[in-house]
Tab-separated table of C-alpha atoms and ligand atoms in Angstrom:
chain	number	residue	atom	x	y	z
A	1	MET	CA	76.728	94.469	101.299
A	2	ILE	CA	77.917	91.302	103.055
A	3	PRO	CA	80.576	91.414	105.781
A	4	GLY	CA	83.309	90.293	103.413
A	5	PRO	CA	84.393	89.967	100.743
A	6	VAL	CA	83.278	93.586	100.350
A	7	GLU	CA	83.180	95.973	97.389
A	8	PHE	CA	86.650	96.917	96.167
A	9	ASP	CA	87.964	100.113	94.662
A	10	PRO	CA	88.512	99.893	90.849
A	11	GLU	CA	92.137	101.000	91.243
A	12	VAL	CA	92.736	98.028	93.567
A	13	LEU	CA	91.078	95.633	91.109
A	14	ARG	CA	93.144	97.049	88.247
A	15	ALA	CA	96.333	96.380	90.235
A	16	LEU	CA	95.195	92.782	90.587
A	17	GLY	CA	95.021	92.490	86.801
A	18	THR	CA	98.551	93.798	86.217
A	19	LYS	CA	101.017	91.506	84.419
A	20	THR	CA	102.519	89.172	87.036
A	21	ALA	CA	106.198	89.870	87.645
A	22	SER	CA	108.636	87.345	89.020
A	23	HIS	CA	108.531	87.315	92.812
A	24	VAL	CA	112.224	88.228	92.760
A	25	ALA	CA	111.893	91.048	90.188
A	26	PRO	CA	113.126	94.449	91.426
A	27	GLU	CA	109.723	96.102	90.856
A	28	PHE	CA	107.956	93.447	92.940
A	29	ILE	CA	110.543	93.641	95.717
A	30	SER	CA	109.955	97.353	96.156
A	31	ILE	CA	106.151	96.994	96.030
A	32	PHE	CA	106.193	94.225	98.660
A	33	GLY	CA	108.578	96.250	100.811
A	34	ARG	CA	106.278	99.286	100.644
A	35	ALA	CA	103.212	97.167	101.444
A	36	LEU	CA	104.891	95.827	104.607
A	37	LYS	CA	105.755	99.324	105.801
A	38	LYS	CA	102.156	100.378	105.209
A	39	VAL	CA	100.780	97.465	107.284
A	40	ARG	CA	102.763	98.908	110.183
A	41	GLU	CA	101.199	102.356	109.628
A	42	VAL	CA	97.654	101.009	109.294
A	43	CYS	CA	98.019	99.118	112.590
A	44	LEU	CA	99.561	102.221	114.199
A	45	ALA	CA	102.450	100.074	115.392
A	46	PRO	CA	105.778	101.603	114.333
A	47	SER	CA	107.869	99.014	116.255
A	48	ALA	CA	105.916	95.950	115.178
A	49	GLN	CA	106.924	93.302	112.657
A	50	PRO	CA	104.440	92.890	109.810
A	51	PHE	CA	103.789	89.546	108.098
A	52	VAL	CA	101.889	89.170	104.804
A	53	VAL	CA	101.298	85.546	103.828
A	54	ALA	CA	99.124	83.851	101.186
A	55	GLY	CA	96.083	82.468	102.947
A	56	SER	CA	92.846	83.605	104.558
A	57	GLY	CA	92.059	85.077	107.965
A	58	THR	CA	92.054	81.620	109.519
A	59	LEU	CA	95.719	81.279	108.553
A	60	ALA	CA	96.444	84.603	110.262
A	61	MET	CA	94.815	83.171	113.414
A	62	GLU	CA	96.851	79.984	113.021
A	63	LEU	CA	100.130	81.898	112.594
A	64	ALA	CA	99.495	83.691	115.890
A	65	VAL	CA	98.601	80.532	117.792
A	66	ALA	CA	101.236	78.247	116.251
A	67	ASN	CA	104.066	80.643	117.084
A	68	LEU	CA	103.058	81.992	120.468
A	69	VAL	CA	101.659	78.960	122.245
A	70	GLU	CA	103.428	75.770	123.241
A	71	PRO	CA	101.706	72.544	124.321
A	72	GLY	CA	100.529	72.738	127.920
A	73	GLU	CA	100.534	76.543	128.091
A	74	ARG	CA	97.419	78.331	129.229
A	75	ALA	CA	95.322	80.555	126.972
A	76	LEU	CA	92.326	82.718	127.828
A	77	VAL	CA	89.745	83.185	125.074
A	78	VAL	CA	87.462	86.186	125.511
A	79	ASN	CA	84.583	84.638	123.593
A	80	THR	CA	82.021	86.780	121.765
A	81	GLY	CA	80.881	84.240	119.162
A	82	TYR	CA	81.690	82.042	116.203
A	83	PHE	CA	85.215	83.287	115.499
A	84	SER	CA	86.233	83.148	119.160
A	85	ASP	CA	85.076	79.504	119.120
A	86	ARG	CA	87.409	78.981	116.166
A	87	MET	CA	90.290	80.560	118.085
A	88	ALA	CA	89.643	78.175	121.006
A	89	LEU	CA	89.638	75.238	118.585
A	90	LEU	CA	92.971	76.327	117.132
A	91	LEU	CA	94.518	76.790	120.560
A	92	GLU	CA	93.393	73.307	121.593
A	93	ARG	CA	94.747	71.872	118.332
A	94	TYR	CA	98.146	73.329	119.236
A	95	GLY	CA	98.028	71.782	122.683
A	96	ALA	CA	97.069	74.792	124.812
A	97	GLU	CA	95.050	74.518	127.975
A	98	VAL	CA	92.128	76.773	127.085
A	99	VAL	CA	89.984	78.768	129.505
A	100	GLN	CA	87.054	80.684	128.040
A	101	GLU	CA	85.267	83.776	129.293
A	102	LYS	CA	81.948	83.500	127.482
A	103	CYS	CA	78.847	85.658	127.229
A	104	ALA	CA	75.398	85.442	125.686
A	105	PRO	CA	75.191	86.277	121.942
A	106	GLY	CA	75.109	90.058	121.511
A	107	GLU	CA	76.865	90.756	124.784
A	108	VAL	CA	80.518	91.373	125.592
A	109	PRO	CA	82.338	89.835	128.542
A	110	ASP	CA	82.774	92.094	131.528
A	111	VAL	CA	86.315	93.500	131.615
A	112	THR	CA	86.547	93.242	135.413
A	113	ALA	CA	85.585	89.572	135.236
A	114	VAL	CA	88.219	88.980	132.544
A	115	GLU	CA	90.803	90.752	134.657
A	116	ARG	CA	89.925	88.501	137.607
A	117	VAL	CA	90.532	85.437	135.444
A	118	LEU	CA	93.808	86.913	134.152
A	119	ALA	CA	94.902	87.453	137.753
A	120	SER	CA	94.074	83.844	138.603
A	121	GLY	CA	97.276	83.073	136.859
A	122	ARG	CA	99.801	81.686	134.488
A	123	PHE	CA	98.230	82.597	131.159
A	124	LYS	CA	100.588	82.880	128.203
A	125	VAL	CA	98.074	84.565	125.890
A	126	MET	CA	94.655	86.168	125.891
A	127	THR	CA	92.717	86.285	122.637
A	128	VAL	CA	89.851	88.572	121.724
A	129	THR	CA	87.844	89.084	118.540
A	130	HIS	CA	87.776	92.832	117.837
A	131	VAL	CA	84.483	92.617	115.932
A	132	ASP	CA	82.717	89.289	116.045
A	133	THR	CA	81.299	88.879	112.557
A	134	SER	CA	78.674	86.426	113.786
A	135	THR	CA	77.049	88.822	116.259
A	136	GLY	CA	78.077	92.298	115.110
A	137	VAL	CA	79.550	92.901	118.556
A	138	LEU	CA	82.488	95.237	119.115
A	139	ALA	CA	84.643	94.089	122.042
A	140	PRO	CA	86.222	96.613	124.451
A	141	VAL	CA	89.667	95.738	123.077
A	142	GLU	CA	91.556	98.692	124.498
A	143	ALA	CA	90.543	97.827	128.083
A	144	LEU	CA	91.060	94.094	127.544
A	145	VAL	CA	94.484	94.454	125.937
A	146	LYS	CA	95.615	96.798	128.711
A	147	ALA	CA	94.344	94.340	131.341
A	148	ALA	CA	96.362	91.536	129.697
A	149	GLY	CA	99.415	93.789	129.685
A	150	ARG	CA	99.021	94.476	133.419
A	151	HIS	CA	99.186	90.738	134.083
A	152	GLY	CA	102.106	90.033	131.751
A	153	VAL	CA	99.875	88.117	129.328
A	154	LEU	CA	100.362	88.424	125.567
A	155	SER	CA	97.285	89.777	123.782
A	156	VAL	CA	96.169	88.495	120.385
A	157	VAL	CA	93.438	90.531	118.694
A	158	ASP	CA	91.512	89.067	115.755
A	159	GLY	CA	90.877	92.116	113.599
A	160	VAL	CA	89.599	90.291	110.513
A	161	CYS	CA	86.274	92.169	110.612
A	162	ALA	CA	87.754	95.359	112.086
A	163	THR	CA	91.243	96.324	110.926
A	164	ALA	CA	91.183	99.647	109.052
A	165	GLY	CA	87.501	100.081	109.994
A	166	GLU	CA	87.410	100.189	113.801
A	167	THR	CA	89.621	102.414	115.947
A	168	PHE	CA	92.732	100.540	116.980
A	169	HIS	CA	96.088	101.831	118.200
A	170	GLN	CA	98.191	98.698	118.474
A	171	GLU	CA	101.316	100.194	119.961
A	172	ALA	CA	99.695	102.810	122.202
A	173	TRP	CA	97.330	100.189	123.645
A	174	GLY	CA	100.063	97.549	123.914
A	175	ALA	CA	98.403	94.836	121.785
A	176	ASP	CA	100.898	92.108	120.934
A	177	VAL	CA	99.370	90.652	117.791
A	178	TYR	CA	96.841	92.316	115.513
A	179	LEU	CA	95.812	89.856	112.854
A	180	THR	CA	93.571	90.337	109.867
A	181	ALA	CA	92.751	89.303	106.308
A	182	SER	CA	92.542	91.190	103.054
A	183	GLN	CA	88.860	90.894	102.101
A	184	LYS	CA	87.134	93.271	104.522
A	185	ALA	CA	88.096	96.801	105.582
A	186	ILE	CA	91.621	96.269	104.196
A	187	GLY	CA	89.920	96.453	100.792
A	188	VAL	CA	91.622	93.654	98.809
A	189	PRO	CA	90.040	90.455	97.427
A	190	PRO	CA	90.382	87.331	99.607
A	191	GLY	CA	93.726	85.562	99.815
A	192	LEU	CA	96.030	87.409	102.200
A	193	ALA	CA	96.667	86.787	105.890
A	194	LEU	CA	98.180	89.829	107.621
A	195	LEU	CA	99.729	90.159	111.058
A	196	SER	CA	101.408	92.909	112.995
A	197	VAL	CA	103.501	91.446	115.820
A	198	SER	CA	104.973	93.383	118.761
A	199	PRO	CA	108.660	93.044	119.761
A	200	LYS	CA	107.471	91.429	123.026
A	201	ALA	CA	105.562	88.735	121.127
A	202	LEU	CA	108.547	88.108	118.859
A	203	ASP	CA	110.731	87.681	121.964
A	204	ALA	CA	108.229	85.175	123.349
A	205	TRP	CA	108.405	83.267	120.064
A	206	ARG	CA	112.225	83.370	120.102
A	207	SER	CA	112.334	81.895	123.596
A	208	ARG	CA	110.164	78.857	122.736
A	209	LYS	CA	111.338	75.538	124.058
A	210	THR	CA	109.677	73.449	121.346
A	211	PRO	CA	109.634	73.909	117.566
A	212	VAL	CA	106.556	75.361	115.853
A	213	ARG	CA	104.467	72.381	114.733
A	214	SER	CA	103.417	73.753	111.345
A	215	LEU	CA	106.019	74.482	108.699
A	216	TYR	CA	103.878	76.903	106.638
A	217	ALA	CA	102.897	78.842	109.766
A	218	ASP	CA	106.392	79.043	111.280
A	219	PHE	CA	107.736	82.584	111.870
A	220	SER	CA	111.239	81.092	111.445
A	221	GLU	CA	110.426	80.623	107.767
A	222	TRP	CA	108.572	83.905	107.264
A	223	LEU	CA	110.515	86.422	109.329
A	224	PRO	CA	113.646	86.345	107.107
A	225	ILE	CA	111.410	86.756	104.048
A	226	MET	CA	109.586	89.797	105.444
A	227	GLU	CA	112.858	91.358	106.592
A	228	ALA	CA	114.490	90.779	103.207
A	229	TYR	CA	111.671	92.341	101.154
A	230	GLU	CA	111.496	95.321	103.466
A	231	ALA	CA	115.250	95.784	103.082
A	232	GLY	CA	114.920	95.678	99.287
A	233	ARG	CA	116.145	92.120	98.760
A	234	ALA	CA	114.328	89.064	97.488
A	235	ALA	CA	114.161	85.870	99.498
A	236	TYR	CA	112.237	82.659	99.006
A	237	PHE	CA	110.340	80.345	101.284
A	238	ALA	CA	107.024	79.927	99.443
A	239	THR	CA	105.887	81.859	96.357
A	240	PRO	CA	104.168	85.103	97.382
A	241	PRO	CA	100.786	85.944	95.808
A	242	VAL	CA	102.322	88.612	93.577
A	243	ASN	CA	99.107	90.180	92.244
A	244	LEU	CA	97.406	90.284	95.631
A	245	VAL	CA	100.464	92.087	96.982
A	246	TYR	CA	100.153	94.650	94.150
A	247	ALA	CA	96.519	95.167	95.139
A	248	LEU	CA	97.412	95.376	98.838
A	249	GLU	CA	99.990	98.065	98.250
A	250	VAL	CA	97.430	100.160	96.339
A	251	SER	CA	94.668	99.679	98.896
A	252	LEU	CA	96.866	100.421	101.922
A	253	GLY	CA	98.023	103.557	100.097
A	254	GLN	CA	94.399	104.672	99.704
A	255	ILE	CA	93.691	103.883	103.357
A	256	LEU	CA	96.653	105.948	104.557
A	257	ARG	CA	95.768	108.832	102.226
A	258	GLU	CA	92.312	108.933	103.789
A	259	GLY	CA	94.031	108.847	107.198
A	260	MET	CA	93.366	106.304	109.929
A	261	GLU	CA	91.349	108.611	112.199
A	262	ALA	CA	89.274	109.909	109.259
A	263	ARG	CA	88.667	106.343	108.118
A	264	PHE	CA	87.583	105.185	111.584
A	265	ALA	CA	85.292	108.240	111.813
A	266	ARG	CA	83.728	107.527	108.381
A	267	HIS	CA	82.954	103.948	109.413
A	268	ARG	CA	81.373	105.256	112.638
A	269	ARG	CA	79.304	107.822	110.715
A	270	MET	CA	78.018	105.285	108.190
A	271	ALA	CA	77.230	102.789	110.975
A	272	ARG	CA	75.228	105.437	112.866
A	273	ALA	CA	73.223	106.223	109.734
A	274	PHE	CA	72.530	102.501	109.182
A	275	ARG	CA	71.427	102.122	112.788
A	276	ALA	CA	69.047	105.091	112.454
A	277	GLY	CA	67.545	103.369	109.409
A	278	TRP	CA	67.190	100.003	111.161
A	279	LYS	CA	65.525	101.659	114.138
A	280	ALA	CA	62.992	103.409	111.907
A	281	LEU	CA	62.231	100.040	110.296
A	282	GLY	CA	61.541	98.603	113.758
A	283	LEU	CA	64.456	96.154	113.529
A	284	LYS	CA	66.185	94.862	116.652
A	285	MET	CA	69.967	94.512	116.617
A	286	LEU	CA	71.815	91.493	118.051
A	287	PRO	CA	74.234	93.664	120.047
A	288	VAL	CA	72.464	94.385	123.303
A	289	THR	CA	73.324	98.081	123.304
A	290	GLU	CA	74.488	100.581	120.716
A	291	SER	CA	77.747	100.986	122.668
A	292	VAL	CA	78.775	97.402	121.827
A	293	ALA	CA	77.538	97.512	118.220
A	294	ALA	CA	80.253	97.240	115.557
A	295	ASN	CA	80.783	99.986	113.007
A	296	THR	CA	81.766	97.508	110.313
A	297	LEU	CA	78.546	95.482	110.127
A	298	SER	CA	75.001	95.293	111.440
A	299	ALA	CA	73.463	92.052	112.732
A	300	LEU	CA	69.645	92.312	112.852
A	301	TYR	CA	66.855	89.987	113.966
A	302	TYR	CA	64.182	89.284	111.364
A	303	PRO	CA	60.994	90.976	112.513
A	304	GLU	CA	57.893	88.935	113.382
A	305	GLY	CA	56.679	86.904	110.396
A	306	VAL	CA	59.841	87.401	108.311
A	307	ASP	CA	62.473	84.727	107.697
A	308	VAL	CA	65.554	83.939	105.574
A	309	ALA	CA	63.469	84.190	102.385
A	310	MET	CA	63.866	87.964	102.911
A	311	LEU	CA	67.480	87.675	101.704
A	312	GLY	CA	66.230	86.582	98.248
A	313	ARG	CA	63.831	89.512	98.184
A	314	ALA	CA	66.663	91.904	99.054
A	315	ARG	CA	68.712	90.440	96.213
A	316	GLU	CA	65.766	91.127	93.860
A	317	GLN	CA	65.937	94.725	95.130
A	318	GLY	CA	69.594	94.893	94.118
A	319	VAL	CA	71.371	94.354	97.445
A	320	VAL	CA	73.164	91.200	98.578
A	321	LEU	CA	72.918	90.605	102.338
A	322	ALA	CA	74.274	87.785	104.509
A	323	GLY	CA	72.392	85.300	106.662
A	324	GLY	CA	73.097	84.563	110.317
A	325	LEU	CA	76.204	82.692	111.460
A	326	HIS	CA	75.944	82.277	115.206
A	327	PRO	CA	75.198	78.571	115.861
A	328	GLN	CA	72.427	79.323	118.396
A	329	LEU	CA	70.586	81.952	116.366
A	330	LYS	CA	71.556	81.263	112.744
A	331	THR	CA	68.059	81.357	111.220
A	332	ARG	CA	66.774	84.251	113.295
A	333	TYR	CA	68.850	87.131	111.956
A	334	PHE	CA	70.672	88.605	108.992
A	335	ARG	CA	73.808	90.696	108.519
A	336	VAL	CA	74.720	93.805	106.542
A	337	GLY	CA	78.374	94.649	106.022
A	338	HIS	CA	79.482	98.288	105.915
A	339	MET	CA	83.219	98.349	105.322
A	340	ASN	CA	85.877	99.801	103.058
A	341	VAL	CA	84.474	102.025	100.299
A	342	VAL	CA	81.073	102.343	101.993
A	343	GLY	CA	79.583	105.822	101.649
A	344	PRO	CA	76.273	107.696	102.032
A	345	GLY	CA	74.958	106.351	98.714
A	346	ASP	CA	75.415	102.775	99.927
A	347	VAL	CA	73.625	103.548	103.185
A	348	LEU	CA	70.567	105.043	101.495
A	349	ALA	CA	70.393	102.393	98.745
A	350	THR	CA	70.744	99.530	101.236
A	351	VAL	CA	68.281	100.847	103.793
A	352	GLY	CA	65.800	101.467	100.952
A	353	ALA	CA	66.270	97.955	99.555
A	354	VAL	CA	65.887	96.364	103.005
A	355	GLU	CA	62.656	98.342	103.483
A	356	ARG	CA	61.264	97.086	100.131
A	357	ALA	CA	62.351	93.498	100.865
A	358	LEU	CA	60.685	93.608	104.299
A	359	SER	CA	57.574	95.144	102.832
A	360	ALA	CA	57.389	92.342	100.245
A	361	ALA	CA	57.655	89.904	103.165
A	362	GLY	CA	54.700	91.566	104.877
A	363	HIS	CA	56.521	93.775	107.410
A	364	ARG	CA	54.928	97.200	107.506
A	365	ALA	CA	56.754	100.464	108.202
A	366	GLU	CA	56.043	104.100	107.334
A	367	PRO	CA	57.196	104.262	103.655
A	368	GLY	CA	60.499	106.115	103.313
A	369	ALA	CA	60.849	106.819	107.034
A	370	ALA	CA	63.952	104.631	107.354
A	371	VAL	CA	65.705	106.301	104.438
A	372	ALA	CA	64.790	109.688	105.916
A	373	ALA	CA	66.148	108.671	109.310
A	374	ALA	CA	69.426	107.526	107.765
A	375	GLN	CA	69.646	110.709	105.704
A	376	THR	CA	68.970	112.850	108.784
A	377	GLU	CA	71.830	111.088	110.557
A	378	LEU	CA	74.116	111.610	107.548
A	379	LEU	CA	73.234	115.310	107.497
A	380	SER	CA	74.093	115.809	111.151
A	381	ALA	CA	77.808	116.456	110.818
A	382	ARG	CA	79.146	114.709	113.893
B	401	LIG	N1	87.887	86.142	112.265
B	401	LIG	C1	86.844	86.919	111.981
B	401	LIG	C2	86.423	87.953	112.969
B	401	LIG	C3	86.194	86.779	110.752
B	401	LIG	O1	85.160	87.568	110.459
B	401	LIG	C4	86.636	85.812	109.828
B	401	LIG	C5	85.984	85.637	108.470
B	401	LIG	N2	84.725	86.110	108.314
B	401	LIG	C6	87.723	85.020	110.186
B	401	LIG	C7	88.331	85.220	111.408
B	401	LIG	C8	88.248	83.955	109.285
B	401	LIG	O2	88.712	84.505	108.103
B	401	LIG	P1	88.726	83.690	106.743
B	401	LIG	O3	87.308	83.352	106.403
B	401	LIG	O4	89.339	84.658	105.774
B	401	LIG	O5	89.558	82.473	106.969
C-alpha cells in the first residue's frame, strides 16, 4: 500500500510476461498504436499528442521542460512539495528563470496569489503538481490551469501520482501538458514516461529558437515515432520497451472499460473510507483540510510516542506502508497509497493493520472502531 509502485492487475502482469516481439513486428505496431490512442482517452484530450517513452516519471518531467522552455525564459512553479522542488531544479538545469509560489507543507498556494504572479508578466510556463506525493496534497489544478490560460502561459501538470485516479479533463480545462508515469494509477510496473501534449504546446515547441539540449528528450526524435506507430507503421529512434507497452495497452483498456468518471469516483470513495478510518484512529493528516487531501494517497503524522518503527510493525501485520518524504517533516509522518486496483477489501485490511501496528507501538484507540468507521463510509453509497 505504498504510493507507487502499486499493486497490479494479474492480466497486466501476464501481458508483461508475453514473448517479446520485434519492435517493428505488425502485432507490436498495432498494440503500440492502440496504447497511444488510449492515452488520449484517459487524459480526456482528443486533440492532444501522446508520447510514451521508456523511462520513469522524472523523464516525463524532463521531456516537458526540455521541449517547452528555452534558456532565459521565465517559469512559474506552483510548489506544493518535494516533486515541485524537482520541477524547479529541472527548469533551472535547462536555463529557465524560475519563480516559485510556495506554501507550508500540507497547504496549497492561493489561486488568486498565483494569478497575481502570472499577471506580473512574461512567463512561458507554469508548472503544478496535481497530487504532491510527499504531502498528500491535491492542488486546485482546474483553477490554476485556467488562470495560466487567461494569461497566455503554458500549463504543465505533473500527474505522476494522479493520472487515472484524480479527476482531470485536460482538454476541457485547457491544460497544455499532462505528464505521468506507469507505476501508480496507470497500473503498469515502473518504466514508462507518458505525456499528453496540447496542440498549443506543440506549436510553442515548433517555434523554438534554440535546439532542445537533450537528444533522448527531444520531441523532434519522438514525435515522428509516435505518429508512425499510431498510423500503423514502424519507425525507430530508440528501442521501445515492448513488454511494458503490452502491459500498458491492457491496463489502459481496463481503465477505459471502468470509465474515467467511475474510476475517479471509486478513488474518491476509497479515500473517504480511509480518511474515516484515520480519524477514528485519532491520526492527523498532513493536508490542512479534507478539501485539499488527495484521493490517491494519505499522508499521516505519527501520533504522540510513535515513530518510523511503526512501519516495521505494519509490515509484520501484512501491509507495506511508506515513510515520509518531505525534507522538513520526513521522520514525522507516514504515507499510505490507495491507487489503481484499490477496493473495499484493501481499505478494511489496511486500516485494521495500521490499528494493530499502532497498538503494538503503544497508541490506544477503541478496538475495531476505525474499521467500523471505514466500513460505515463504504456502506454510505455516495
Ligand atoms: N512526480 C510525482 C508527483 C511523483 O510522485 C513522482 C514519483 N513518486 C515523480 C514525479 C517522479 O517519478 P519517478 O520516480 O517515476 O521518476
